[in-house]
PDB file of C-alpha atoms in Angstrom:
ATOM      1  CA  UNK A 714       8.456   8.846 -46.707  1.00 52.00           C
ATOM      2  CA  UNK A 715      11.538   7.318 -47.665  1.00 59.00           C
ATOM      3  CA  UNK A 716      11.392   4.968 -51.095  1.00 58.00           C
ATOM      4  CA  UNK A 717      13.788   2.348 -52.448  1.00 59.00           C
ATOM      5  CA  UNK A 718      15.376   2.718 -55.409  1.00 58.00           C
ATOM      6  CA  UNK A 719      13.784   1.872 -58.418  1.00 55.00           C
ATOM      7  CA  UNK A 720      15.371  -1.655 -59.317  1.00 57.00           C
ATOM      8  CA  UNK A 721      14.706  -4.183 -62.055  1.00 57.00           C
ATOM      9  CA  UNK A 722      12.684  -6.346 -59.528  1.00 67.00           C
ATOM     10  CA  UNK A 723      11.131  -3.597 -57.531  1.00 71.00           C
ATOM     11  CA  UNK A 724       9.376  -1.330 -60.430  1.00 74.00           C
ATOM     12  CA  UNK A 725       5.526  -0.890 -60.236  1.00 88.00           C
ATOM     13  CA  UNK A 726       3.339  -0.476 -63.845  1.00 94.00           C
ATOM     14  CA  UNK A 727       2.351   3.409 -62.382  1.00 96.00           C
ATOM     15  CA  UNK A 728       4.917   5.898 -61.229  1.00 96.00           C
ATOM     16  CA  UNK A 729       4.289   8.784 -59.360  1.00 96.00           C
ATOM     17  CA  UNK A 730       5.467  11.682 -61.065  1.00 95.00           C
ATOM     18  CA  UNK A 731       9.138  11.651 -58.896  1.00 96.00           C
ATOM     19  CA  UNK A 732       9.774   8.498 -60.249  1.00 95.00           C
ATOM     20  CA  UNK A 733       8.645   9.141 -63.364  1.00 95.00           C
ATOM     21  CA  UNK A 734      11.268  11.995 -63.748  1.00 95.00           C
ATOM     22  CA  UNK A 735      13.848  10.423 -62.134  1.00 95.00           C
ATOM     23  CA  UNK A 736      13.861   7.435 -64.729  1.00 92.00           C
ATOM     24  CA  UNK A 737      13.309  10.176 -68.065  1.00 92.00           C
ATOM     25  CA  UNK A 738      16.589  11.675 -65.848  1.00 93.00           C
ATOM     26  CA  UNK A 739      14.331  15.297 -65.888  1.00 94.00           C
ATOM     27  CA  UNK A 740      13.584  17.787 -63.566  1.00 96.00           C
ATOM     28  CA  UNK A 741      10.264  17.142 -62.215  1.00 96.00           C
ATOM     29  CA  UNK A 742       9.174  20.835 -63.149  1.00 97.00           C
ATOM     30  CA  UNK A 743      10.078  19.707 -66.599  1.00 96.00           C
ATOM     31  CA  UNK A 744       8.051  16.315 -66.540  1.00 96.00           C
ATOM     32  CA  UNK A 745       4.818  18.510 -64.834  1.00 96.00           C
ATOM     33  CA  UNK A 746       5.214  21.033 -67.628  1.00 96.00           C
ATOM     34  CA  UNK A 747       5.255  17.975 -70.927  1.00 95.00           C
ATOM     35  CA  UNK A 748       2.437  16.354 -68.907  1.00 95.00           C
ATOM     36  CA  UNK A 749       0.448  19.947 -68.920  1.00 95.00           C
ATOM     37  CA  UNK A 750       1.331  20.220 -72.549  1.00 96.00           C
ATOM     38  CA  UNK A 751      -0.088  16.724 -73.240  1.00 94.00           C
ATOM     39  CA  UNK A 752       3.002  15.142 -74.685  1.00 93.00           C
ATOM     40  CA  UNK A 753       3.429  12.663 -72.041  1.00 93.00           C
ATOM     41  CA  UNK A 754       1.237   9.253 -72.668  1.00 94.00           C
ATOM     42  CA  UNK A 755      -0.050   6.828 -70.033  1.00 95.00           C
ATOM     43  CA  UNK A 756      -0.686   9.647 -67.440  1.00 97.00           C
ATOM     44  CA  UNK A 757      -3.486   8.817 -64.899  1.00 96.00           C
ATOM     45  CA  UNK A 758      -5.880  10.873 -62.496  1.00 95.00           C
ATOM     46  CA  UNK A 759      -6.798  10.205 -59.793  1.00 92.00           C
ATOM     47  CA  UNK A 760      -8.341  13.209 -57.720  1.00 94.00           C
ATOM     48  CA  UNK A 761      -5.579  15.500 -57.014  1.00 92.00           C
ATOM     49  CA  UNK A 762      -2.788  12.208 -57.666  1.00 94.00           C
ATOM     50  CA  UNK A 763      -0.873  12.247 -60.604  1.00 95.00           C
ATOM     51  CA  UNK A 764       0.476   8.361 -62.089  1.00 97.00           C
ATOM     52  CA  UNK A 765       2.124   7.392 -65.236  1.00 97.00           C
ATOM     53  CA  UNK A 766       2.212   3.995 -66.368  1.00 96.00           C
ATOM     54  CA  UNK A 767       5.453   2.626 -66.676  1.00 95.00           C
ATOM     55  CA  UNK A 768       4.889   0.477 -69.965  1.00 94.00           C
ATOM     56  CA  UNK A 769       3.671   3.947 -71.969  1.00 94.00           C
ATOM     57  CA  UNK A 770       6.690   5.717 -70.807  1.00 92.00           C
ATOM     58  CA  UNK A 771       9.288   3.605 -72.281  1.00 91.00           C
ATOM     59  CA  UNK A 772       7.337   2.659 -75.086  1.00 91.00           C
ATOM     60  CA  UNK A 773       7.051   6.690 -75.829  1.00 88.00           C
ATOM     61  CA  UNK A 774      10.809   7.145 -75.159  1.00 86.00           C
ATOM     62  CA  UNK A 775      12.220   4.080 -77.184  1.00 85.00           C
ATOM     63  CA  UNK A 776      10.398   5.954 -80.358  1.00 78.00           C
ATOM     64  CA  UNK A 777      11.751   9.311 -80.077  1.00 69.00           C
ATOM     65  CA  UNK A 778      14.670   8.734 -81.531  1.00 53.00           C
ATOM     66  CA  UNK A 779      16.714  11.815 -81.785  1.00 49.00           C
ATOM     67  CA  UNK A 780      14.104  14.381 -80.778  1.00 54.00           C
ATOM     68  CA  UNK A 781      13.717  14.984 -77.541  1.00 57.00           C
ATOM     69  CA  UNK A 782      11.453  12.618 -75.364  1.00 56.00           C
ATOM     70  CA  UNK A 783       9.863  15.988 -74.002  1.00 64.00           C
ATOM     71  CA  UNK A 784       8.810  17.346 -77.281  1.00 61.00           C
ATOM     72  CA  UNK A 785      10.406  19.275 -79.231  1.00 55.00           C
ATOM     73  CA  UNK A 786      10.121  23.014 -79.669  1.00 51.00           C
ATOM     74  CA  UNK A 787       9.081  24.022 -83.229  1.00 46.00           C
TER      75      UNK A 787
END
């Protein structure tokens, strides 16, 4: 299944976990990884599917500042 591009006009509130990374500009191993970890918000279940709202995910990213928006290691 081919998708369009993620443009201004064309974004949905839930991304699928692709889009998701592809917006954070991550691997998608790394974005399944912070989501195992529980450091992404806004991340929805439903049976085996896997959706983060949009909204949560720049709202989380805008506040990070400096550190990085996957968590830091400590």
């Amino acid at each position: 299944m081919n998708t369009p591009p993620l443009a201004a006009g064309n974004v949905p509130e839930f991304l699928t976990a692709e889009e998701a990374a592809e917006l954070l500009r991550v691997n998608r191993k790394t974005l399944y990884e912070a989501i195992r970890l529980e450091h992404v918000p806004g991340v929805v279940r439903i049976g085996k599917a896997l959706r983060i709202r949009r909204a949560a995910l720049l709202e989380w990213t805008a506040g990070k500042g400096r550190d990085s928006a996957l968590g830091s290691r400590k």
